[in-house]
Tab-separated table of N, CA and C in Angstrom:
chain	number	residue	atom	x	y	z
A	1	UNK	N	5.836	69.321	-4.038
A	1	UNK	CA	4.779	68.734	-4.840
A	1	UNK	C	3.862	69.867	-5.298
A	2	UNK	N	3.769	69.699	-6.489
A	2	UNK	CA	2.790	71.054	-6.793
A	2	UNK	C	1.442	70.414	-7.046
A	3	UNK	N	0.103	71.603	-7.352
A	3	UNK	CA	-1.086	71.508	-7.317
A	3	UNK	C	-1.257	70.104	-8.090
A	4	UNK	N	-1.012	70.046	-9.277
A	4	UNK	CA	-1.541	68.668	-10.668
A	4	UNK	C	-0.962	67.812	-9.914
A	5	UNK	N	0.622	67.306	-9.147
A	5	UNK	CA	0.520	66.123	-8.209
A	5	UNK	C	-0.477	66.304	-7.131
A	6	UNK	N	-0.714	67.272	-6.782
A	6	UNK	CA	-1.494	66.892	-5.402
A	6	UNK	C	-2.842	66.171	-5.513
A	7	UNK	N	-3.529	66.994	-6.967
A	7	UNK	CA	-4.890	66.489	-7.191
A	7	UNK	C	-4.762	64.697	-7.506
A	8	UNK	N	-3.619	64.639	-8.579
A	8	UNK	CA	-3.662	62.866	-8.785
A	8	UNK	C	-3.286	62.358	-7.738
A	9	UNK	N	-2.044	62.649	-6.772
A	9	UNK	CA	-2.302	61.681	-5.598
A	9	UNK	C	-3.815	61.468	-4.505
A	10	UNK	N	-4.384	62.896	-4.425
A	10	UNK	CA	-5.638	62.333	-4.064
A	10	UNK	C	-6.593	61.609	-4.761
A	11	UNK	N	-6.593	61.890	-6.149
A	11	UNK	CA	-7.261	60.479	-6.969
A	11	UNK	C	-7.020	59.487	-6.700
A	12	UNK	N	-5.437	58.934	-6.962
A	12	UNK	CA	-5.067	57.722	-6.599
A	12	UNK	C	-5.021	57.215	-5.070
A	13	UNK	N	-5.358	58.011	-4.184
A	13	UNK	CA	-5.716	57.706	-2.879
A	13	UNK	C	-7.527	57.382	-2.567
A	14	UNK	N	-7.999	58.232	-3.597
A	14	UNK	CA	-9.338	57.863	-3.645
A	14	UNK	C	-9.961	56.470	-3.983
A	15	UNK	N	-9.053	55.869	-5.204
A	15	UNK	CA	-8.913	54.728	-5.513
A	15	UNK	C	-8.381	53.698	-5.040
A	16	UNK	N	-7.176	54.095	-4.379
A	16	UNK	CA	-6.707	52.953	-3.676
A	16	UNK	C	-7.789	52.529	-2.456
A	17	UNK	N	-8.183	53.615	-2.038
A	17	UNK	CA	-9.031	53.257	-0.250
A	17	UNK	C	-9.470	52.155	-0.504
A	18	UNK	N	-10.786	51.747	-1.020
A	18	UNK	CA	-11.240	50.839	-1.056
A	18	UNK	C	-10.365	49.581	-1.165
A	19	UNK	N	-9.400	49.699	-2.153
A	19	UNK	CA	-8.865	48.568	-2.755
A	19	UNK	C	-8.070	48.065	-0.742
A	20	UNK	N	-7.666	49.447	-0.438
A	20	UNK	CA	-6.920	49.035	1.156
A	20	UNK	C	-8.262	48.329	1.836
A	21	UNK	N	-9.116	48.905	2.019
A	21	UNK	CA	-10.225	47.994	3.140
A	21	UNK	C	-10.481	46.540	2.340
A	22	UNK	N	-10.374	46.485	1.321
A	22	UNK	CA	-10.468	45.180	0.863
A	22	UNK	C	-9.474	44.119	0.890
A	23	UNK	N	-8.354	44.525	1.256
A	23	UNK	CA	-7.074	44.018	1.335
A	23	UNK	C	-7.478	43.244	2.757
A	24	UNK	N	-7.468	44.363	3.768
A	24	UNK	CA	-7.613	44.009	5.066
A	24	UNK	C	-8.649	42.849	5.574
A	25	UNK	N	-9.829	42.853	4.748
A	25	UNK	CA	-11.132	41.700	4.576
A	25	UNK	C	-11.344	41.244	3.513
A	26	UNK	N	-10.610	40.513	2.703
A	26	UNK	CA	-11.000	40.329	0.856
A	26	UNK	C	-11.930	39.197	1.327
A	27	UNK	N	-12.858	39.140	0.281
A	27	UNK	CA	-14.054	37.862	0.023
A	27	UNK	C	-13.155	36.841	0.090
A	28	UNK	N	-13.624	35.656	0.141
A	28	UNK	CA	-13.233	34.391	0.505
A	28	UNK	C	-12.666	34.207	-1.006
A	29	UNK	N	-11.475	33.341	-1.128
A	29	UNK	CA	-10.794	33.335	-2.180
A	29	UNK	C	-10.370	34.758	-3.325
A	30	UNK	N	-10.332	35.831	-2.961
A	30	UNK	CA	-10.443	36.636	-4.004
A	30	UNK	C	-9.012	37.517	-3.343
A	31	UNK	N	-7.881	37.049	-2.498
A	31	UNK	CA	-7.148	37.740	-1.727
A	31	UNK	C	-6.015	37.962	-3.167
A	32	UNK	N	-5.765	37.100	-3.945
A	32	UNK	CA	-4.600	37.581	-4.806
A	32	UNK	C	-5.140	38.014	-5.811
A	33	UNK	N	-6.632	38.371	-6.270
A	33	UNK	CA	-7.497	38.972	-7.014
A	33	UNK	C	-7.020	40.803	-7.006
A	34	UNK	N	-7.323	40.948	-5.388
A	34	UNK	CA	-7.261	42.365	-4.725
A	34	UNK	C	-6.129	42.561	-4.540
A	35	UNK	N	-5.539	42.059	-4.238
A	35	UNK	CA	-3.662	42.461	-4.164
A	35	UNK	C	-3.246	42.744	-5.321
A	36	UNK	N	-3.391	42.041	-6.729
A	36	UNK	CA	-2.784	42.269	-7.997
A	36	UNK	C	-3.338	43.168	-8.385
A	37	UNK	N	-4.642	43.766	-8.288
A	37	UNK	CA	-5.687	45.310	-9.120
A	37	UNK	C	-4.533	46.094	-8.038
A	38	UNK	N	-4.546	46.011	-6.251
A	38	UNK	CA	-4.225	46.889	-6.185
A	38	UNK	C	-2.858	47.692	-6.349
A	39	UNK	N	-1.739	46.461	-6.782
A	39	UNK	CA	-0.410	46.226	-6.995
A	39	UNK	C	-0.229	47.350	-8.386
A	40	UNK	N	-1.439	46.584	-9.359
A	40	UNK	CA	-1.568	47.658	-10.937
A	40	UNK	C	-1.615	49.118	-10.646
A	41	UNK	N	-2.711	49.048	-9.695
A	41	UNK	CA	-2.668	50.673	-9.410
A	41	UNK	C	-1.745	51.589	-9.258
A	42	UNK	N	-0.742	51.064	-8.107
A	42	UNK	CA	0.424	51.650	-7.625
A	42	UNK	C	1.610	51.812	-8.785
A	43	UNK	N	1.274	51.083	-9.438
A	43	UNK	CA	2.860	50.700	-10.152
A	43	UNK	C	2.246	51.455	-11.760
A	44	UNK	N	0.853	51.499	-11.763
A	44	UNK	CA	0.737	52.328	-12.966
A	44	UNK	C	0.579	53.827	-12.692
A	45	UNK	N	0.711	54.216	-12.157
A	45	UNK	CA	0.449	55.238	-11.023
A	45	UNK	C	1.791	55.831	-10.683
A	46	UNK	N	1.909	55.414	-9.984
A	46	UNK	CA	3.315	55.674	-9.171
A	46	UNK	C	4.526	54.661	-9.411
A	47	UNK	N	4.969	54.163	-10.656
A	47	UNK	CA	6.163	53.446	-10.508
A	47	UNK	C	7.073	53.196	-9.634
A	48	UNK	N	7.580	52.730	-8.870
A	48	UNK	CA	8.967	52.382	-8.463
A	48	UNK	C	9.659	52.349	-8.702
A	49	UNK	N	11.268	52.706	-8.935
A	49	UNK	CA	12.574	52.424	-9.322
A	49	UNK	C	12.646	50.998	-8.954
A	50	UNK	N	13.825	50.231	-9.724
A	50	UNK	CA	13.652	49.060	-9.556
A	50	UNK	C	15.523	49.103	-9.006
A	51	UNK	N	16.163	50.524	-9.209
A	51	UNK	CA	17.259	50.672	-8.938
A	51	UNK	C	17.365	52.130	-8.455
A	52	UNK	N	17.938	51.717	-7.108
A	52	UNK	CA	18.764	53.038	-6.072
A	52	UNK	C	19.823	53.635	-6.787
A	53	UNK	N	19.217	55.124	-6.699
A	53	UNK	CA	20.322	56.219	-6.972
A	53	UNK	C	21.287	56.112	-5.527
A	54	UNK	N	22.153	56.564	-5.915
A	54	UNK	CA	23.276	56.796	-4.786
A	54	UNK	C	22.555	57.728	-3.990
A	55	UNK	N	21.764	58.835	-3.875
A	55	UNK	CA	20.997	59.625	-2.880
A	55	UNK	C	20.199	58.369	-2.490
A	56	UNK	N	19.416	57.760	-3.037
A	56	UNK	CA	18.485	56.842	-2.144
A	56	UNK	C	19.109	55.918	-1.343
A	57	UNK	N	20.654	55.232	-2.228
A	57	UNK	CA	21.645	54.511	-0.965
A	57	UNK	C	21.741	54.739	-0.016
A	58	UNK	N	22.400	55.890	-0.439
A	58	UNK	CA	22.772	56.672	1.003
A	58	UNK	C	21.808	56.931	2.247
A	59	UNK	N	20.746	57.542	2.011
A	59	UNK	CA	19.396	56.952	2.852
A	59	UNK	C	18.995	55.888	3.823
A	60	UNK	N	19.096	55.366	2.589
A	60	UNK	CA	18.527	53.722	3.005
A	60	UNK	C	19.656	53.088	3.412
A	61	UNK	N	21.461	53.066	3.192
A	61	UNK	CA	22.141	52.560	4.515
A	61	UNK	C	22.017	53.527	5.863
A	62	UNK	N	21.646	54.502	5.565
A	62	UNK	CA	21.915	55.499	6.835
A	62	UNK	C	20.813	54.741	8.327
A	63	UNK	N	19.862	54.276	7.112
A	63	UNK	CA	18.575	54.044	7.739
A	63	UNK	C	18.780	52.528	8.555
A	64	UNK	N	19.163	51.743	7.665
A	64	UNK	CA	19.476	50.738	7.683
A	64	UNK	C	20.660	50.053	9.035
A	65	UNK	N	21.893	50.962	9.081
A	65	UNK	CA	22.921	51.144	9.734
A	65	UNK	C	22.059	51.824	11.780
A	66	UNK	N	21.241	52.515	11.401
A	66	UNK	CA	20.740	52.924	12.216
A	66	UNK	C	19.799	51.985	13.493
A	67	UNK	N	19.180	50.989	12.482
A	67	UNK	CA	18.729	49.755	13.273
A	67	UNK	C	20.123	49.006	13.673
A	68	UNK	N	20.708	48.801	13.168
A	68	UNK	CA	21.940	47.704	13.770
A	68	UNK	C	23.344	48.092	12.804
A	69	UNK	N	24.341	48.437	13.843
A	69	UNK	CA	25.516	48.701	13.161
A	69	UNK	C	25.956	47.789	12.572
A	70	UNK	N	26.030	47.554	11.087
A	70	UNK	CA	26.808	46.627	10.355
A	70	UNK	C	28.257	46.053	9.415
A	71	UNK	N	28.586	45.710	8.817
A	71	UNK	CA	29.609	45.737	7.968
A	71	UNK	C	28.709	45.824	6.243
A	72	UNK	N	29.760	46.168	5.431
A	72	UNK	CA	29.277	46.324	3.911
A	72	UNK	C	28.544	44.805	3.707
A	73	UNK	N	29.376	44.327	3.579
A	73	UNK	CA	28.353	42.445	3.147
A	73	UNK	C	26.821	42.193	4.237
A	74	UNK	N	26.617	42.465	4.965
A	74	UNK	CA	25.869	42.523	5.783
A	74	UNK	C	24.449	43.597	4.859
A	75	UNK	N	25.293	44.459	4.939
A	75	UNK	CA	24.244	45.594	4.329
A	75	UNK	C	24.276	45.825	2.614
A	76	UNK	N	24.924	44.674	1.637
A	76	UNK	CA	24.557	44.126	0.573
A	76	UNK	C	23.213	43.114	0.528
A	77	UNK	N	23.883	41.971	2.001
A	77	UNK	CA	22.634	41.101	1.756
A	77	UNK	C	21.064	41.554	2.037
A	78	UNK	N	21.123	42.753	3.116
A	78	UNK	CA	19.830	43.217	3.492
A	78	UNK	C	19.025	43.768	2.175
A	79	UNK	N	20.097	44.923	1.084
A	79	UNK	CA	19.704	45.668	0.748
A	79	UNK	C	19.259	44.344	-1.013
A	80	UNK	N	19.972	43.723	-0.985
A	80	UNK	CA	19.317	42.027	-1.644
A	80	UNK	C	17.957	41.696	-1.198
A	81	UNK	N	17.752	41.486	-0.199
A	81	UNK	CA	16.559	41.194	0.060
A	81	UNK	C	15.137	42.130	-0.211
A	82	UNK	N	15.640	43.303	-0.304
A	82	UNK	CA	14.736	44.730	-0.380
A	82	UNK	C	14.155	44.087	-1.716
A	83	UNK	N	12.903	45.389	-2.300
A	83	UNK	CA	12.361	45.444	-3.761
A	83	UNK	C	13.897	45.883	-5.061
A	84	UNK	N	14.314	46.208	-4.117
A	84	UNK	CA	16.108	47.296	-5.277
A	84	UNK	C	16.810	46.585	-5.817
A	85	UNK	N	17.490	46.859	-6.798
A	85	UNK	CA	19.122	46.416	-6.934
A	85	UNK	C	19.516	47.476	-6.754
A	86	UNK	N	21.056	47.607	-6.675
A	86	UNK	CA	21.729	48.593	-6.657
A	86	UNK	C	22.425	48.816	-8.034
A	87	UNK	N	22.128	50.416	-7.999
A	87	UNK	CA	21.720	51.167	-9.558
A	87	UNK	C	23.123	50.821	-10.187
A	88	UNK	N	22.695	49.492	-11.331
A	88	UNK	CA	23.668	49.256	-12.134
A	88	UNK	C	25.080	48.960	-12.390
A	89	UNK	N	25.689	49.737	-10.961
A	89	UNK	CA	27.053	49.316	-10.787
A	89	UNK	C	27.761	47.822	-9.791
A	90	UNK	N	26.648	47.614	-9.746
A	90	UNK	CA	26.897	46.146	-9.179
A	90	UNK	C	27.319	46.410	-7.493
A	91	UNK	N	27.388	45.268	-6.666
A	91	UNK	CA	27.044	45.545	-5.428
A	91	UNK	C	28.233	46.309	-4.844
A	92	UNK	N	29.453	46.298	-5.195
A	92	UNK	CA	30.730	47.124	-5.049
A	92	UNK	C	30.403	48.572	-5.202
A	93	UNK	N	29.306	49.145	-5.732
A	93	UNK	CA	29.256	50.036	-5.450
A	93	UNK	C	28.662	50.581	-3.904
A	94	UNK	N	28.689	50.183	-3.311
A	94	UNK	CA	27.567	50.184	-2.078
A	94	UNK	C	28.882	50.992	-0.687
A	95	UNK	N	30.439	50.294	-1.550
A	95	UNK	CA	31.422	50.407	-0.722
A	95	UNK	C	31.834	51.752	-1.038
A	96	UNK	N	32.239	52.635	-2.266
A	96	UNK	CA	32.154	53.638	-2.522
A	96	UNK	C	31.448	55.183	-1.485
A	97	UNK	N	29.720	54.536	-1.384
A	97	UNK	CA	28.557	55.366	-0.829
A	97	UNK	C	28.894	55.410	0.386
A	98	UNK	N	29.488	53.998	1.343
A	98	UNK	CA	30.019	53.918	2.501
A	98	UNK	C	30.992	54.987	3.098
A	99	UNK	N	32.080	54.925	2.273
A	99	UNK	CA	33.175	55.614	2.057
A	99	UNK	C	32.597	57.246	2.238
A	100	UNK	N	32.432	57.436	1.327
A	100	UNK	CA	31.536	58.731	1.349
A	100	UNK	C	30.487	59.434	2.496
A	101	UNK	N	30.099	58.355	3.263
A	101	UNK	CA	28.851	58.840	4.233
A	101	UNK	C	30.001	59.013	5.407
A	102	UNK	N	31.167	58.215	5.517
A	102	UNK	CA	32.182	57.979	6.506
A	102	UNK	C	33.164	59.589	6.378
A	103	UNK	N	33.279	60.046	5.465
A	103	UNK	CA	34.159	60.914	5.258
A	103	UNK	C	33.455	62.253	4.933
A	104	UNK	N	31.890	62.192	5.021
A	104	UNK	CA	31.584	63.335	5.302
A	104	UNK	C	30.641	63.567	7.199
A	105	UNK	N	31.149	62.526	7.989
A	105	UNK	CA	31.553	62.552	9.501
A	105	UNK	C	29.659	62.369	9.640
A	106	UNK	N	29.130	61.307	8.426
A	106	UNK	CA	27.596	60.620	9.087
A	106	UNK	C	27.539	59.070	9.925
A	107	UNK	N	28.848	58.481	8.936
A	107	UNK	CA	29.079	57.211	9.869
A	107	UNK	C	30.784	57.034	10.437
A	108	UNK	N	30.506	56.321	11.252
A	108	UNK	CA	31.884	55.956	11.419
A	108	UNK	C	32.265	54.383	11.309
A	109	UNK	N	33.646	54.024	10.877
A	109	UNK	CA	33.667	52.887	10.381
A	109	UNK	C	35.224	52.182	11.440
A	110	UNK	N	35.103	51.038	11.428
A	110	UNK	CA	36.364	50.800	12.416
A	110	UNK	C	36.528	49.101	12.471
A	111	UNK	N	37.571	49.175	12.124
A	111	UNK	CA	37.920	47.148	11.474
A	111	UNK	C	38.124	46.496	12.719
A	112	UNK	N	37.348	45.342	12.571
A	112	UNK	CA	37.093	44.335	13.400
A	112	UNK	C	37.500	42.825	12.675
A	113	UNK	N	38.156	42.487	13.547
A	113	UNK	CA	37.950	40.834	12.865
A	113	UNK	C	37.043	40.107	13.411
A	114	UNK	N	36.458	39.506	12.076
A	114	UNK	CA	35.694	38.423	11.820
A	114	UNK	C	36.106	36.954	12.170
A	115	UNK	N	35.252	35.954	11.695
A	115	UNK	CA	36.284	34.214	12.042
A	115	UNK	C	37.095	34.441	11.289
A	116	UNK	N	36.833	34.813	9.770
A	116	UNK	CA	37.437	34.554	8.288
A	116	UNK	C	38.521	35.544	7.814
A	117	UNK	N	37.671	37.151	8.506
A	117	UNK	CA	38.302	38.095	7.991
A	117	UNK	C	38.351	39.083	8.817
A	118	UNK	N	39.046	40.848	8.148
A	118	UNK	CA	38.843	41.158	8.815
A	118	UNK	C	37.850	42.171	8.199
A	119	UNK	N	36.811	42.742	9.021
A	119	UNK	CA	35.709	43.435	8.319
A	119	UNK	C	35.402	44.868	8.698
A	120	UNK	N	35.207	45.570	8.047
A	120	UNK	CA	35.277	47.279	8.212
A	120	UNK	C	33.613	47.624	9.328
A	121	UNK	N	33.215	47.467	10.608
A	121	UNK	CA	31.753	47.562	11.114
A	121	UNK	C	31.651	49.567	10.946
A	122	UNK	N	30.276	49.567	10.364
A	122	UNK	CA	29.727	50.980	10.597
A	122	UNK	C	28.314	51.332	11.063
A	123	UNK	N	29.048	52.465	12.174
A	123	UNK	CA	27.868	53.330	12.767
A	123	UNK	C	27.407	54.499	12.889
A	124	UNK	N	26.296	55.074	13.084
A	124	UNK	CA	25.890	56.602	12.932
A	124	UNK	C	26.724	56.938	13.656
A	125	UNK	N	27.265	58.219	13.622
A	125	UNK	CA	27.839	58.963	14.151
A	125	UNK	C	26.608	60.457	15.100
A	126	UNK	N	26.938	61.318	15.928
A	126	UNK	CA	25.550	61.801	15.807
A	126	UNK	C	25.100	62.924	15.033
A	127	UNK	N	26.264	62.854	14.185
A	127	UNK	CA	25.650	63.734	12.841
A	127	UNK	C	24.574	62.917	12.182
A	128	UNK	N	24.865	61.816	12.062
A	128	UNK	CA	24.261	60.474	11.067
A	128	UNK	C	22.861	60.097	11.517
A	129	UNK	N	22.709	60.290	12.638
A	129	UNK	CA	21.364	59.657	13.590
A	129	UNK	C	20.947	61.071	13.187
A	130	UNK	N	20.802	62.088	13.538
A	130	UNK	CA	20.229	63.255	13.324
A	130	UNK	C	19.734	63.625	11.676
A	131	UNK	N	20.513	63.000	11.159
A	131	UNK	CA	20.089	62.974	9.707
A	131	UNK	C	18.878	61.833	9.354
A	132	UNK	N	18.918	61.053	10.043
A	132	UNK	CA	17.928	59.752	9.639
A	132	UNK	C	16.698	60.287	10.382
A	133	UNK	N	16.851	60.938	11.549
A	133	UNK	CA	15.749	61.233	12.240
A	133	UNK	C	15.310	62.239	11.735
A	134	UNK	N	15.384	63.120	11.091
A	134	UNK	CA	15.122	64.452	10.321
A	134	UNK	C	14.604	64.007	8.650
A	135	UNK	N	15.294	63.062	8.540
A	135	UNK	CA	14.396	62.267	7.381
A	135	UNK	C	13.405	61.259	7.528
A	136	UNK	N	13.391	60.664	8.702
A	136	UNK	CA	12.111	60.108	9.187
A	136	UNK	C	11.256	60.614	9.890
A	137	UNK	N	11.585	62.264	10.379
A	137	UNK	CA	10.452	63.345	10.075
A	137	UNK	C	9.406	63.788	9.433
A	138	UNK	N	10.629	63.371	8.101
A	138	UNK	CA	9.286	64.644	6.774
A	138	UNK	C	8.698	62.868	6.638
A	139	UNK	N	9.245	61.300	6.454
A	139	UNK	CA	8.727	60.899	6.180
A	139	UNK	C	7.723	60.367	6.647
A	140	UNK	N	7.448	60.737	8.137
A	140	UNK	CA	6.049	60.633	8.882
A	140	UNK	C	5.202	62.141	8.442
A	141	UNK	N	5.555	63.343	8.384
A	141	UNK	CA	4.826	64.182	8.156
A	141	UNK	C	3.812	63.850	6.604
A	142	UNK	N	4.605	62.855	5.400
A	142	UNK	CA	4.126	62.987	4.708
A	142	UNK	C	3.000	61.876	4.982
A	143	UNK	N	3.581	60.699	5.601
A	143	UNK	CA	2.440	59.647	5.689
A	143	UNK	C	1.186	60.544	6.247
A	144	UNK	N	1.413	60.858	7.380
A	144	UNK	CA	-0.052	61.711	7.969
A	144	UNK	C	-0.684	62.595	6.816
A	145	UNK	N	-0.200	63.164	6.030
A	145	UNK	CA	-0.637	63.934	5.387
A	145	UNK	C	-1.881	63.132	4.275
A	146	UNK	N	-0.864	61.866	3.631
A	146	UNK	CA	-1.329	61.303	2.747
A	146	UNK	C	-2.675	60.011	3.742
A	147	UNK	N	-2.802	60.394	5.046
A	147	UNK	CA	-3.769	59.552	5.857
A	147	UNK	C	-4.775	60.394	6.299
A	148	UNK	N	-4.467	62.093	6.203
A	148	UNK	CA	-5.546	63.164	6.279
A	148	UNK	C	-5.875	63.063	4.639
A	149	UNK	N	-5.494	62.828	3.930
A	149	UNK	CA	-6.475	62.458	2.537
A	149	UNK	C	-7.588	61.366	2.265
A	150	UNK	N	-6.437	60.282	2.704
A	150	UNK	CA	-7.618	59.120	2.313
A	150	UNK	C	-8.505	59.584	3.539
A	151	UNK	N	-8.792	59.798	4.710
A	151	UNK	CA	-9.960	60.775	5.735
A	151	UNK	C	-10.720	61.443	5.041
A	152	UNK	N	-10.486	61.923	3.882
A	152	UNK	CA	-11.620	62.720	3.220
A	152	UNK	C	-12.329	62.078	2.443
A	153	UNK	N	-11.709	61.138	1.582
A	153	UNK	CA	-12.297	60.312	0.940
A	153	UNK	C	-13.313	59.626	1.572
């Protein structure tokens, strides 16, 4: 992140604060008032993808797989439920990224039958756990970072 992001994320952290303590205690009736200003903020601000790159897949099953070893349909419907779709290629792509995390020795995968079927279950391997934990490293280093800001504010 260079200097010009650093200064606007502390703007937009300057701005958000309040909007956060107000979240936490909004005036009586005014709770979807403060949620939607502070919803604008973020999203004019900082957009969201509304679709996972295959790097963010990959991530986010690693991450995902890591709470509870699953099968692909399993970890379609979760990743359904998320803010995402999956980027454009429809949910078959998800099996591809699988494939890929399996054959570069992050998960391991091993067929089980189901009532119906039979279904491919995958788990970190401890290459795979070491990778999620090393990315849920920087991504606590950054939260603190971005919680020693709003502190200044």
């Amino acid at each position: 992140m260079n200097d010009a992001e650093k200064l606007k994320l502390e703007e937009l952290l300057r701005q958000v604060g309040p909007l956060v303590n107000k979240l936490a205690d909004p005036p009586a009736g005014q709770t979807d008032r403060v949620r939607a200003a502070f919803e604008r903020v973020l999203n004019e601000e900082f957009p969201l993808p509304k679709e996972l790159t295959e790097k963010q897949m990959e991530s986010l099953l690693l991450k995902l797989i890591a709470e509870q070893p699953a099968d692909g349909f399993e970890l379609i419907s979760k990743l359904n439920q998320g803010l995402f779709r999956l980027a454009g290629q429809g949910e078959g792509a998800i099996y591809g990224v699988l494939a890929r995390l399996e054959s570069s020795g992050l998960l391991q995968g091993e067929w089980r039958e189901s009532s119906t079927r039979m279904v491919k279950m995958y788990r970190l391997t401890d290459a795979g756990g070491l990778r999620v934990a090393e990315k849920s490293a920087i991504q606590a280093e950054i939260g603190a970072w971005a919680e020693m800001l709003l502190k200044k504010t």
